[in-house]
Tab-separated table of C-alpha atoms in Angstrom:
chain	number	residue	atom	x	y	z
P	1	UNK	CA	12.016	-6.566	172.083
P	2	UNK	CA	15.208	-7.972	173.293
P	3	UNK	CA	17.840	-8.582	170.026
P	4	UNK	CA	18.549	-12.152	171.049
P	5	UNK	CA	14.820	-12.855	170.137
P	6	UNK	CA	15.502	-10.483	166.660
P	7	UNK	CA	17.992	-12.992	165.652
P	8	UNK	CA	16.329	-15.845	166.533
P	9	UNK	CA	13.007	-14.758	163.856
P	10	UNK	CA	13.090	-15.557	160.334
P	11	UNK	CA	14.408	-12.444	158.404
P	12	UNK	CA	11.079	-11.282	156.703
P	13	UNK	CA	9.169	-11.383	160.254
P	14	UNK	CA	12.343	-9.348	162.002
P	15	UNK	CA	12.204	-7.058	158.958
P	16	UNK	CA	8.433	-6.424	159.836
P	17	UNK	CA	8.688	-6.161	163.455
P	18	UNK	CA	11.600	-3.620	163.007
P	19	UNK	CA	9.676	-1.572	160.538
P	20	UNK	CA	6.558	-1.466	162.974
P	21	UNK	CA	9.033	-0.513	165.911
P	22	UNK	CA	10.803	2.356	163.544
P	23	UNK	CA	7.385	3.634	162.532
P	24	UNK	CA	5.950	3.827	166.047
P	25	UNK	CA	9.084	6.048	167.277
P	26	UNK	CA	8.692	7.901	164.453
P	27	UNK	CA	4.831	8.627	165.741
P	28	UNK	CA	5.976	9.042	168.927
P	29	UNK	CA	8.498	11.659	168.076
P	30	UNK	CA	6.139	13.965	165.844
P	31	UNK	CA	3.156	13.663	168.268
P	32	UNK	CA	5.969	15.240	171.138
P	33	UNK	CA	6.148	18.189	168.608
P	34	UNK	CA	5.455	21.756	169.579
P	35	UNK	CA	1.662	22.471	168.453
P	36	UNK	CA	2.564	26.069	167.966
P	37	UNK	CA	3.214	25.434	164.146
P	38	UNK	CA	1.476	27.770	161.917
P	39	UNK	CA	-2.274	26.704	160.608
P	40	UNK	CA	-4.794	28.593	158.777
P	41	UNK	CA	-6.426	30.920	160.757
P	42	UNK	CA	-10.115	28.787	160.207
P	43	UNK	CA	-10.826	25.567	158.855
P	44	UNK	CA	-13.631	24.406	156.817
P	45	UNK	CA	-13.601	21.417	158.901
P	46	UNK	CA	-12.046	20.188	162.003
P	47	UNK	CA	-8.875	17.823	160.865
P	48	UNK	CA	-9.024	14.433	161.245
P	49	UNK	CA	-7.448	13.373	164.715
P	50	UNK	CA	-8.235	16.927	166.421
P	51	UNK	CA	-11.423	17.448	168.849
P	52	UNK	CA	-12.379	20.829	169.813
P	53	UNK	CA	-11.994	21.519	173.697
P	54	UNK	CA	-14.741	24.285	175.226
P	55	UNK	CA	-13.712	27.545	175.741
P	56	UNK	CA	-13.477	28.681	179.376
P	57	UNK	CA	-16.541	31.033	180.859
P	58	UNK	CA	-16.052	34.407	181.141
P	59	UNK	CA	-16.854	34.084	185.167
P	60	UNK	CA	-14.428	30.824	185.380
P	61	UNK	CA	-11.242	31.933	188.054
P	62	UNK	CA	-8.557	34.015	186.255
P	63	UNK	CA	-6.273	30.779	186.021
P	64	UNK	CA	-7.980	28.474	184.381
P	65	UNK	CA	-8.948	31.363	181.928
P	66	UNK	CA	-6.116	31.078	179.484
P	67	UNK	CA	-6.148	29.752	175.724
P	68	UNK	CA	-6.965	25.928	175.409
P	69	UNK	CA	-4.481	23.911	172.695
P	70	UNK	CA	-6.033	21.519	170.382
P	71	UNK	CA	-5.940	17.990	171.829
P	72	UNK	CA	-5.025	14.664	169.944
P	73	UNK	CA	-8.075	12.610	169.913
P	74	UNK	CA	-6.666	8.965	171.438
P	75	UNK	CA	-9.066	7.162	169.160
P	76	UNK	CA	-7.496	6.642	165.364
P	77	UNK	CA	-8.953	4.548	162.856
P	78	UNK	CA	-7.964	1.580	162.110
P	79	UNK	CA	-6.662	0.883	158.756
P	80	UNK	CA	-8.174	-2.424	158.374
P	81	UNK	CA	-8.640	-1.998	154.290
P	82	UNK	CA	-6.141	-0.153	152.508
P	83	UNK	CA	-6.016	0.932	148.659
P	84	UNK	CA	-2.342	1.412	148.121
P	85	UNK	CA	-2.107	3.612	144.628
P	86	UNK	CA	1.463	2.755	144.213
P	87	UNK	CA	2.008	4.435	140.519
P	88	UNK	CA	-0.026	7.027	139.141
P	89	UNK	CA	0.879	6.280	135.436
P	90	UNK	CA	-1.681	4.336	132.662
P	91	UNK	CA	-1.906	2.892	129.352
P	92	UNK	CA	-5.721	4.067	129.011
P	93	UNK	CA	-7.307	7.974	128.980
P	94	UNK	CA	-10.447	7.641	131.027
P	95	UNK	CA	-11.849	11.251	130.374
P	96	UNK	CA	-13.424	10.919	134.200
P	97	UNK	CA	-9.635	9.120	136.448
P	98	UNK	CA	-9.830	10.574	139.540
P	99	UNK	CA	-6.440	9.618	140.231
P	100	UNK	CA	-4.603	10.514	137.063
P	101	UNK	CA	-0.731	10.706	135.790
P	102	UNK	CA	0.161	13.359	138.115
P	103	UNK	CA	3.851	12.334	138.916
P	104	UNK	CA	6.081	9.222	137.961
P	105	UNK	CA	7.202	8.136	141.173
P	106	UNK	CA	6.977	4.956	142.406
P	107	UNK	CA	8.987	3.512	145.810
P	108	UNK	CA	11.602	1.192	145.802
P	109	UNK	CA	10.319	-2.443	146.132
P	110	UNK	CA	11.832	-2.457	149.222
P	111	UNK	CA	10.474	0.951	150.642
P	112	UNK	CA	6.647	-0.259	149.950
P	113	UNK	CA	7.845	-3.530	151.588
P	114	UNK	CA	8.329	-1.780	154.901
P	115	UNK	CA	5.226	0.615	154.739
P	116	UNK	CA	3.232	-2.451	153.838
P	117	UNK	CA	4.763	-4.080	157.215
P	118	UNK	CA	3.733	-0.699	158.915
P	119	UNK	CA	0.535	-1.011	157.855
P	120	UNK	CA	0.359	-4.672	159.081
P	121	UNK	CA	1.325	-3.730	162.468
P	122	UNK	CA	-1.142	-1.165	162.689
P	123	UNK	CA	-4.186	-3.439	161.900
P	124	UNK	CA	-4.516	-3.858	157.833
P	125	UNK	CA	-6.145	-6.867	156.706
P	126	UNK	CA	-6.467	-6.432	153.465
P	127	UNK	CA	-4.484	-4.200	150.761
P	128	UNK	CA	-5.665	-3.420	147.427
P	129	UNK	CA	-3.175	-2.466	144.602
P	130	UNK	CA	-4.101	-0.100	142.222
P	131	UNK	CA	-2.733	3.033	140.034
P	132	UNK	CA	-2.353	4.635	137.513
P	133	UNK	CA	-2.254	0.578	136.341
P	134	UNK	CA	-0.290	-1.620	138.192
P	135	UNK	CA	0.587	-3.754	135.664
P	136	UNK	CA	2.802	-1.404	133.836
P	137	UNK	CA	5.778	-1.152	136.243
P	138	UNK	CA	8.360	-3.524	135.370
P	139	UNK	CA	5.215	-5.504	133.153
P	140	UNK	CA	3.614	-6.634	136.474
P	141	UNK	CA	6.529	-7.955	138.420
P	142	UNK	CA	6.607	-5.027	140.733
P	143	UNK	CA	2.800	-5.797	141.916
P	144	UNK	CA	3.588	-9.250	141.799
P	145	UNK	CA	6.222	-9.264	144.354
P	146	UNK	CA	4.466	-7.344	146.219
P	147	UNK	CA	1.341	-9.132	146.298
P	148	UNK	CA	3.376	-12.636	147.042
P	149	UNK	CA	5.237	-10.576	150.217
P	150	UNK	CA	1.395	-9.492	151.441
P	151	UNK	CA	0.427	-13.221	151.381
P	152	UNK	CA	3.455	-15.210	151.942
P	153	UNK	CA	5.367	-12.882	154.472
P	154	UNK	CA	2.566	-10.530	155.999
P	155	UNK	CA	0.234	-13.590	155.806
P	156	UNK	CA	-2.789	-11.061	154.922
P	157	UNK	CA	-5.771	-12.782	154.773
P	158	UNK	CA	-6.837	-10.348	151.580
P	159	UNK	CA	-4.951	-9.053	148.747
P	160	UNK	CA	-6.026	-8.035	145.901
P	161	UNK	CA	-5.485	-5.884	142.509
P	162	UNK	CA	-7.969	-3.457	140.248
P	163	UNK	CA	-6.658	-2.980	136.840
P	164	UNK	CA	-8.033	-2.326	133.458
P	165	UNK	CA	-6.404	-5.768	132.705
P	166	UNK	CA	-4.818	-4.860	129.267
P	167	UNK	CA	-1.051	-6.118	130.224
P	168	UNK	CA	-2.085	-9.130	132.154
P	169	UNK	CA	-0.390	-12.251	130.764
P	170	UNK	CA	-0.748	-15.534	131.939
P	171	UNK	CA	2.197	-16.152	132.856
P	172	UNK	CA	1.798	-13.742	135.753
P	173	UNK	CA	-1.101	-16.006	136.974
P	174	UNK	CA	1.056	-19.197	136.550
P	175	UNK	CA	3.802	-17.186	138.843
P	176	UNK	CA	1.936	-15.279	141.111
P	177	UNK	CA	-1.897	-16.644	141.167
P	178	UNK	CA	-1.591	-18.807	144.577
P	179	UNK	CA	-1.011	-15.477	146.319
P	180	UNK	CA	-3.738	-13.643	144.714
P	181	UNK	CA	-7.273	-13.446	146.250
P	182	UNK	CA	-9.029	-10.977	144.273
P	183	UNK	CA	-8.879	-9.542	140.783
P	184	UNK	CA	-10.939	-6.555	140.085
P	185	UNK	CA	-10.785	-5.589	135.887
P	186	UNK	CA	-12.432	-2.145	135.098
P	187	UNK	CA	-15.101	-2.480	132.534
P	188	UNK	CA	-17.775	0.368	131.880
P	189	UNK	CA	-19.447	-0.913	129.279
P	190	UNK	CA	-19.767	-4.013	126.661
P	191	UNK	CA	-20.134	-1.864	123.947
P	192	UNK	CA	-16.533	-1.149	122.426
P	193	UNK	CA	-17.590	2.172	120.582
P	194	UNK	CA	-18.616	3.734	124.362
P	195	UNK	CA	-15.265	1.831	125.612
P	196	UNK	CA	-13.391	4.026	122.915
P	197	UNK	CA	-15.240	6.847	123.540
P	198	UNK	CA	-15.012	6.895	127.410
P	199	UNK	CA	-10.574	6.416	126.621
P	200	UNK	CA	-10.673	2.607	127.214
P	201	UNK	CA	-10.179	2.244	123.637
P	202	UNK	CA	-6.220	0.808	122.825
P	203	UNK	CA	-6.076	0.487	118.972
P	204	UNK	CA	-7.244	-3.313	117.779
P	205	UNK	CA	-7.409	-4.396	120.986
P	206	UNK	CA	-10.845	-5.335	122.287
P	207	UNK	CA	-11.713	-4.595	126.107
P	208	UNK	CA	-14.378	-6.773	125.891
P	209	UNK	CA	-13.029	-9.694	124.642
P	210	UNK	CA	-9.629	-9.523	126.857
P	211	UNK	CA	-12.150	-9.441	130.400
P	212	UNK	CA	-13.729	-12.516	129.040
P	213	UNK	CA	-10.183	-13.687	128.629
P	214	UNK	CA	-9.253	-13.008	132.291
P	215	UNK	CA	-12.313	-14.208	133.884
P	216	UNK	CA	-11.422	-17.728	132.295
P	217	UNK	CA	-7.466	-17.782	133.870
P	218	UNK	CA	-8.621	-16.475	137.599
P	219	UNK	CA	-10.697	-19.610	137.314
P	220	UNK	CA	-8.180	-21.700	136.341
P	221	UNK	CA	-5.743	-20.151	138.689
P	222	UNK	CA	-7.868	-19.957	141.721
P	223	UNK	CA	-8.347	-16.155	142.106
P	224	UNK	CA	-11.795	-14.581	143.062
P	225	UNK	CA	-12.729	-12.595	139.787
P	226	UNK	CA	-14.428	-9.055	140.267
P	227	UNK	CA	-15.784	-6.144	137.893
P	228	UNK	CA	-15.235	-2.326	138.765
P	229	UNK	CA	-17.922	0.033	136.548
P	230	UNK	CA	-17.929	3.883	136.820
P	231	UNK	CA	-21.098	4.669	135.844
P	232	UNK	CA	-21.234	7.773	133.720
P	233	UNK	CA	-23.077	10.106	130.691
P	234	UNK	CA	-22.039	7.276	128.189
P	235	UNK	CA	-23.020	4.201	130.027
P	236	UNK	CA	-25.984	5.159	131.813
P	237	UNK	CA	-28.566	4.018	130.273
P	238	UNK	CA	-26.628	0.366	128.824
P	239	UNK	CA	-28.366	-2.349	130.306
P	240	UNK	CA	-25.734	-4.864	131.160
P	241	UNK	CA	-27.625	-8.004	133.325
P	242	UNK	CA	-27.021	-10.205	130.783
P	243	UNK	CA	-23.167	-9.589	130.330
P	244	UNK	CA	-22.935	-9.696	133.973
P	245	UNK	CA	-24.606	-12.570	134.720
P	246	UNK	CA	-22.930	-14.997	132.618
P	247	UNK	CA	-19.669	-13.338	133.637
P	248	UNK	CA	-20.550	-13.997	137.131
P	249	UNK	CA	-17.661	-12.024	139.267
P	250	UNK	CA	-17.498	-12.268	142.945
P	251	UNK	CA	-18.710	-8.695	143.165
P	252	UNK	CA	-19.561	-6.218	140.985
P	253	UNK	CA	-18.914	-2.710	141.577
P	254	UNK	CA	-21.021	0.118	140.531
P	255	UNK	CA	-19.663	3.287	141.165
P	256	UNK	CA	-21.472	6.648	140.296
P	257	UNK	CA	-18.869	8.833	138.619
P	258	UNK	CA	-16.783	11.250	141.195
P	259	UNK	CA	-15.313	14.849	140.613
P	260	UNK	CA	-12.440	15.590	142.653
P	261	UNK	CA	-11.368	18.926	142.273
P	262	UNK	CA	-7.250	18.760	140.809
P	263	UNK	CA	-7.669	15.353	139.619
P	264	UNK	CA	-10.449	15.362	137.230
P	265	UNK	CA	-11.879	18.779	137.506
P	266	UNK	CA	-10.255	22.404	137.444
P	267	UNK	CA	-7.457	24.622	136.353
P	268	UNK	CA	-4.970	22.215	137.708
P	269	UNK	CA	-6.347	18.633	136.888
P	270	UNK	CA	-5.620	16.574	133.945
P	271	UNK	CA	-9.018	15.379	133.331
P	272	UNK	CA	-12.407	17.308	132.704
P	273	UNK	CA	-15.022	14.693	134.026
P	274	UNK	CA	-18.008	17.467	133.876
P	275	UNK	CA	-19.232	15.473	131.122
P	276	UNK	CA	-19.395	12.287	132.229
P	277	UNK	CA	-21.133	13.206	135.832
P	278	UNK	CA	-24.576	11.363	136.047
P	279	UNK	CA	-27.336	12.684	138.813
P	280	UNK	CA	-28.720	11.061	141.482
P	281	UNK	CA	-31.408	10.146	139.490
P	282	UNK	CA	-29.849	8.761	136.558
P	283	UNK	CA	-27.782	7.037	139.074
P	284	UNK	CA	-30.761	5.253	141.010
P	285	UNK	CA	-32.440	4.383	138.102
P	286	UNK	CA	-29.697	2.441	136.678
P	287	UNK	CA	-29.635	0.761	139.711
P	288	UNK	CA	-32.911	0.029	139.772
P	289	UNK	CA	-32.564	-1.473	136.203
P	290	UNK	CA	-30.186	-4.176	137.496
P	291	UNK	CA	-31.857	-4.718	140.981
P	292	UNK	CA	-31.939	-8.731	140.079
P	293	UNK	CA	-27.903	-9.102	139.885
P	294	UNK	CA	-27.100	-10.142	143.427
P	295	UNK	CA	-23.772	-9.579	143.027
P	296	UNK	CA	-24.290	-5.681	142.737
P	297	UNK	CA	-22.579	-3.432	145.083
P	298	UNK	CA	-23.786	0.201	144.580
P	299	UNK	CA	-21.515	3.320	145.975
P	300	UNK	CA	-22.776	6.533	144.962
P	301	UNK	CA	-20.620	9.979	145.417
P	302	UNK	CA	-21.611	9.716	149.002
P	303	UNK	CA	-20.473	6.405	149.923
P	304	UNK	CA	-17.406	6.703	148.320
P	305	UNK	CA	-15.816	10.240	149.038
P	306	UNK	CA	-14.451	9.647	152.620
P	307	UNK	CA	-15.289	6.081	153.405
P	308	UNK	CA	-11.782	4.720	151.780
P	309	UNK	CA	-8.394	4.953	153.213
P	310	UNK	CA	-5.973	5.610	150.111
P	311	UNK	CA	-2.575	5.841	150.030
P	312	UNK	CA	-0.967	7.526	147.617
P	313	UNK	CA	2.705	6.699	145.466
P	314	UNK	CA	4.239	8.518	148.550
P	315	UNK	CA	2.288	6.158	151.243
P	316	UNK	CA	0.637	9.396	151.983
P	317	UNK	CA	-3.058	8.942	153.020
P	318	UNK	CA	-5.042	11.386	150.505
P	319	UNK	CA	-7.834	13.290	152.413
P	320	UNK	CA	-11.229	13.931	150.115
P	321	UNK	CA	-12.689	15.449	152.781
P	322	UNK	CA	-13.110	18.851	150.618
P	323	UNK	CA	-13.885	17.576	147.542
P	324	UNK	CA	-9.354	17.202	147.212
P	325	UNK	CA	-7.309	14.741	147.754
P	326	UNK	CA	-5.027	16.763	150.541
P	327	UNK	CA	-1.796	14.370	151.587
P	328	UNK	CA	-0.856	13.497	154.899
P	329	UNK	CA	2.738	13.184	155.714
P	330	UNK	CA	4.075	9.942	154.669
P	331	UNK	CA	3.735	6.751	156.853
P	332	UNK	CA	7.246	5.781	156.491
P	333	UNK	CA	8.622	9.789	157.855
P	334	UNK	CA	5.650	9.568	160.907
P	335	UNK	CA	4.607	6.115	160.895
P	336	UNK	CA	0.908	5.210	160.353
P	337	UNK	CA	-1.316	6.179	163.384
P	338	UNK	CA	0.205	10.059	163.481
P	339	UNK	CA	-0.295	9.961	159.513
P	340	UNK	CA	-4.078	8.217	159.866
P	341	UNK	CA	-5.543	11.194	161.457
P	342	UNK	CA	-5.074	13.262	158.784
P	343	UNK	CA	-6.830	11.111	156.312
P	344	UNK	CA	-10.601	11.921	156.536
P	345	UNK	CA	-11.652	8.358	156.692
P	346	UNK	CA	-15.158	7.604	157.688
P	347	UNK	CA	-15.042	4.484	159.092
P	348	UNK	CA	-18.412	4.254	159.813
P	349	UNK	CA	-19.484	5.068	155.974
P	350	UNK	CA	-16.815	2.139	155.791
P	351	UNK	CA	-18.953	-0.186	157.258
P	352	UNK	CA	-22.033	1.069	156.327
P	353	UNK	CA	-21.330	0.295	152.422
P	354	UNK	CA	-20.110	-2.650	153.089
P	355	UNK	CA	-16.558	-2.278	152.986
P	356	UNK	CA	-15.883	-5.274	155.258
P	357	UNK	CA	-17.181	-8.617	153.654
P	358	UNK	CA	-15.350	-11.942	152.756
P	359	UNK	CA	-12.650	-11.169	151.103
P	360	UNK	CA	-10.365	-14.180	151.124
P	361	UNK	CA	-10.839	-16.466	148.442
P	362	UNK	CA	-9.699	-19.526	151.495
P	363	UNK	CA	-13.630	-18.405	152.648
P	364	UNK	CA	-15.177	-18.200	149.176
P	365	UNK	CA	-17.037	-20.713	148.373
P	366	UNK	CA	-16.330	-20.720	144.496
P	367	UNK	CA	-16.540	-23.515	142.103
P	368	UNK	CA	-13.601	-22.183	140.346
């Protein structure tokens, strides 16, 4: 792209475009890298973005018997739905977090501006901000702008937030609503003694109460209202249809609780979830209790495990391929399709679950 046409943009669309162009170089230069770098002599599995080539016959001519390289697969997913963990810090102790407080970091506004641009470029559609809670750095303001710059500058046609909803005031609705299509609030049970006892307990403050709090402002400020429950040892055997129901989110997410190992499990993770984990079983049959809620989207340990594309405070996508979440190198060092292929993503699991649906609230039909 010729300059002349640079200056003639506006200055958040030549931002964008520059971003995309400095991210693709940066591709291009790491995929012209030697492939002699050092790599464990054998691999559980093959990495993302590599296909094996045959090995040569024994009887094939002496010159095309030499060593094959690893070849780049052309085909990379494409990140159509990102979850962009931007902090890792929270206000609650959820004995099972699978992403817990690990490090501090967060990117300057400006920094996740660009990788969000990146991402744009590359295919995204929609982003989803979560943590850690996102409402704790600078009390909401940093997901706000960044929610307003997906919408208003990006023109996304999804964006959306999952929080446990404790430090959401309405004044971030009044300021930042319009540019909101989805709000996802954590709730695993409407009982506040298994609340406290799972860590979503905060002193007086009732969980409960505050969700029925929110639900009433996304309808007054136009934003598609959604619940997120882990399903666990404590909660599995609640029955919640009627709470639900008259609720009435969007969606309502039931996941079956998820040990990753150095998140939530082993010598290294900050959570012990061995507790909470449910079987199959218990898993189904609490399912099967709530069968009549249409709005009920089930992901068990399957579903979920490789079928998201997560970034992580670094805008590294986090590979859970073996039962870790193993970092790529940073989008905004190799840009996003040479950092892609190292993120496990199954984008046909993707699919499969669901993953793609209506999710802009300009195609909801919601009497709000």
């Amino acid at each position: 792209m010729h300059l002349s046409v640079l200056v003639r943009l506006p200055l958040a669309v030549a931002r964008a475009v520059l971003a995309a162009l400095r991210g693709r170089l940066g591709a291009l230069c790491w995929s012209l890298a030697p492939l002699s770098l050092p790599l464990p002599l054998s691999l559980p599995l093959p990495l993302p973005g590599w296909r094996r080539v045959s090995a040569p016959s024994p009887t094939a001519p002496l010159g095309s018997r030499r060593e094959r390289e690893p070849e780049w697969d052309d085909a990379s997913p494409t990140p159509t739905s990102v979850n962009y963990h931007f902090t890792r810090q929270c206000n609650y102790k959820c004995g099972f977090c699978f992403h817990t407080a690990k490090t501090s970091f967060v990117l300057p506004l400006e920094e996740a501006k660009r990788g969000l641009a990146m991402l744009k470029e590359a295919g995204m559609e929609k982003i989803n901000f979560s943590g850690g809670e996102p409402f704790l750095q600078d009390r909401g303001e940093f997901v706000g702008e960044l929610v307003q710059f997906c919408k208003q500058d990006l023109k996304l046609p999804s964006v959306s937030i999952v929080s446990n909803g404790s430090l959401i005031r309405e004044r971030w609705f009044k300021k930042y609503g319009e540019y909101l299509d989805i709000l996802a609030i954590s709730c695993d049970s409407f009982d506040e003694d298994v609340n406290v006892l799972i860590g979503r307990g905060q002193g007086k403050k009732n969980h409960v109460e505050n969700l029925h709090k929110l639900r009433q402002w996304c309808r007054e400020y136009a934003v598609a209202f959604k619940i997120n429950s882990v399903i666990n040892r404590f909660n599995v055997e609640e029955d919640m249809n009627e709470q639900i129901k008259a609720l009435n989110p969007v969606r309502w997410k039931v996941f079956q609780c998820l040990i990753i190992e150095g998140e939530n499990s082993g010598d290294d993770a900050l959570r012990q979830a061995e507790k909470f984990v449910i079987s199959d079983e218990d898993f189904e049959r609490f399912l099967d209790r709530h069968k009549d809620v249409s709005c009920l989207v089930p992901e068990s340990n399957q579903k979920m495990r490789d079928s998201y594309l997560i970034l992580d405070e670094y805008m590294r996508f986090l590979n859970c391929r073996n039962g870790r979440k193993e970092p790529s190198k940073s989008i905004l060092d190799i840009g996003v399709e040479a950092a892609i292929k190292f993120s496990g993503f199954d984008e046909k699991m993707f699919l499969k679950r669901g993953g793609k649906y209506v999710w802009s609230k300009a195609d909801m039909k919601l009497d709000w």
